[in-house]
Amino acid sequence: MDLRAQVSGSGYELDGAQLHVIARLEELAGRCRGVYLHGPVGRGKSFLADALFDVVPGPKKRVHFHAFFREVHRRISARLHEPGAVAKAVGELVGRAEVLAFDELHVHDVGDAILMTRLLEVLQARRVMIIATSNYPPDGLLPDPLYHDHFLPGIALVKQLMEVVHLDGPTDYRHLRGAPRSRFETGEITTHAALPATPVTLDVNGRPITALGIDSDKVWFDFGDLCEKPTSTQDYLVLADRFDDWVITGVPRLATKHREAQQRFANVVDVLVDADVRLTLVSDHPLSDIVGGEALDLARTASRLELINTTG
């Protein structure tokens, strides 16, 4: 296994921080030791974790964090009163994989924290090697002081199952734009857009969500309907499966909205990036003014929106 050769084949010029982390990852991979790679946005965490995943031998599986949790929830609900429901659900999803990769791991909800702890216990029992990236050090997961203590057992498992590696280079590479490499990157941030004439009510997970309109695989939402009402990440996952071109209108300065709306917007962006959905934001404000506020993931949200080829 030669992680350095794998990374060098990408054609990217590596900075000193990345080279230091590569040497550490090679050592850990040789011991089949899990890795928790964290640091600021845009430093190349996903790039290096993907390369590590590619060179580690054995059956393996890469999953999107939100989508994986949706499936775990769904399968647990299907066998709610059975003993060992979590272990069975995880076993179905992981299959024979000996290596499991999570990108952008974060925990902000106490319910997800409890489930994440149980998930880690199951993966430990199955001796699955975990490769995870995050913007947060393990002790920064579930940072809300009201609930943080609930995840201390999960944090302890993270440290037990994975070696914590910090990547903090000087450059945010997401600001160095080139040609779009994904559908998401073909989106735009604009002050105006043609809107459909007739709003529609979508049935999502048994609840109504108002859309400004739909046209085949394209959907229009108002920010208020999508982020200021009690929608969930599970709803966004269902909608991302159905529509691969989204327009969100009336996007405000997030600092003027309550924390829950900010977090929902961050979750929408996460889901659309993972699903590679084209996103157009219609706002009277430039991106630098839109992304502010207290939501815990807005630094990552800002970085991800920098991927969009912005127009005026």
PDB file of N, CA, C and O in Angstrom, residues 26 46 54 86 159 176 212 250 295 312:
ATOM      1  N   GLU A  26      -0.438   6.695   6.552  1.00  0.00           N
ATOM      2  CA  GLU A  26       0.214   5.461   6.091  1.00  0.00           C
ATOM      3  C   GLU A  26       0.569   4.564   7.267  1.00  0.00           C
ATOM      4  O   GLU A  26       0.386   3.340   7.219  1.00  0.00           O
ATOM      5  N   SER A  46     -11.379  15.367   3.013  1.00  0.00           N
ATOM      6  CA  SER A  46     -12.097  14.354   2.231  1.00  0.00           C
ATOM      7  C   SER A  46     -11.202  13.747   1.156  1.00  0.00           C
ATOM      8  O   SER A  46     -11.242  12.538   0.898  1.00  0.00           O
ATOM      9  N   ASP A  54      -9.251   4.177  -0.576  1.00  0.00           N
ATOM     10  CA  ASP A  54      -8.968   3.455  -1.822  1.00  0.00           C
ATOM     11  C   ASP A  54      -7.827   2.449  -1.680  1.00  0.00           C
ATOM     12  O   ASP A  54      -7.820   1.415  -2.353  1.00  0.00           O
ATOM     13  N   VAL A  86     -30.950  -2.211  16.530  1.00  0.00           N
ATOM     14  CA  VAL A  86     -29.865  -1.378  15.992  1.00  0.00           C
ATOM     15  C   VAL A  86     -28.794  -2.252  15.354  1.00  0.00           C
ATOM     16  O   VAL A  86     -28.332  -1.985  14.239  1.00  0.00           O
ATOM     17  N   LYS A 159     -12.549   8.016  20.216  1.00  0.00           N
ATOM     18  CA  LYS A 159     -11.119   8.025  20.524  1.00  0.00           C
ATOM     19  C   LYS A 159     -10.553   6.615  20.651  1.00  0.00           C
ATOM     20  O   LYS A 159      -9.375   6.383  20.354  1.00  0.00           O
ATOM     21  N   LEU A 176     -10.168  28.106  -4.346  1.00  0.00           N
ATOM     22  CA  LEU A 176      -9.400  28.118  -5.595  1.00  0.00           C
ATOM     23  C   LEU A 176     -10.238  27.449  -6.669  1.00  0.00           C
ATOM     24  O   LEU A 176     -10.142  26.270  -6.933  1.00  0.00           O
ATOM     25  N   LEU A 212     -42.839  26.276  -4.231  1.00  0.00           N
ATOM     26  CA  LEU A 212     -43.366  27.317  -5.120  1.00  0.00           C
ATOM     27  C   LEU A 212     -43.797  26.742  -6.453  1.00  0.00           C
ATOM     28  O   LEU A 212     -44.615  27.328  -7.164  1.00  0.00           O
ATOM     29  N   GLY A 250     -35.680  33.975  -1.757  1.00  0.00           N
ATOM     30  CA  GLY A 250     -35.825  34.725  -0.514  1.00  0.00           C
ATOM     31  C   GLY A 250     -34.789  34.379   0.530  1.00  0.00           C
ATOM     32  O   GLY A 250     -35.068  34.431   1.740  1.00  0.00           O
ATOM     33  N   ALA A 295     -25.315  29.226  13.720  1.00  0.00           N
ATOM     34  CA  ALA A 295     -25.443  27.790  13.469  1.00  0.00           C
ATOM     35  C   ALA A 295     -24.063  27.138  13.433  1.00  0.00           C
ATOM     36  O   ALA A 295     -23.099  27.709  12.926  1.00  0.00           O
ATOM     37  N   GLY A 312     -24.139  37.518 -10.594  1.00  0.00           N
ATOM     38  CA  GLY A 312     -24.780  38.637  -9.909  1.00  0.00           C
ATOM     39  C   GLY A 312     -26.229  38.785 -10.213  1.00  0.00           C
ATOM     40  O   GLY A 312     -26.755  38.372 -11.171  1.00  0.00           O
TER      41      GLY A 312
END
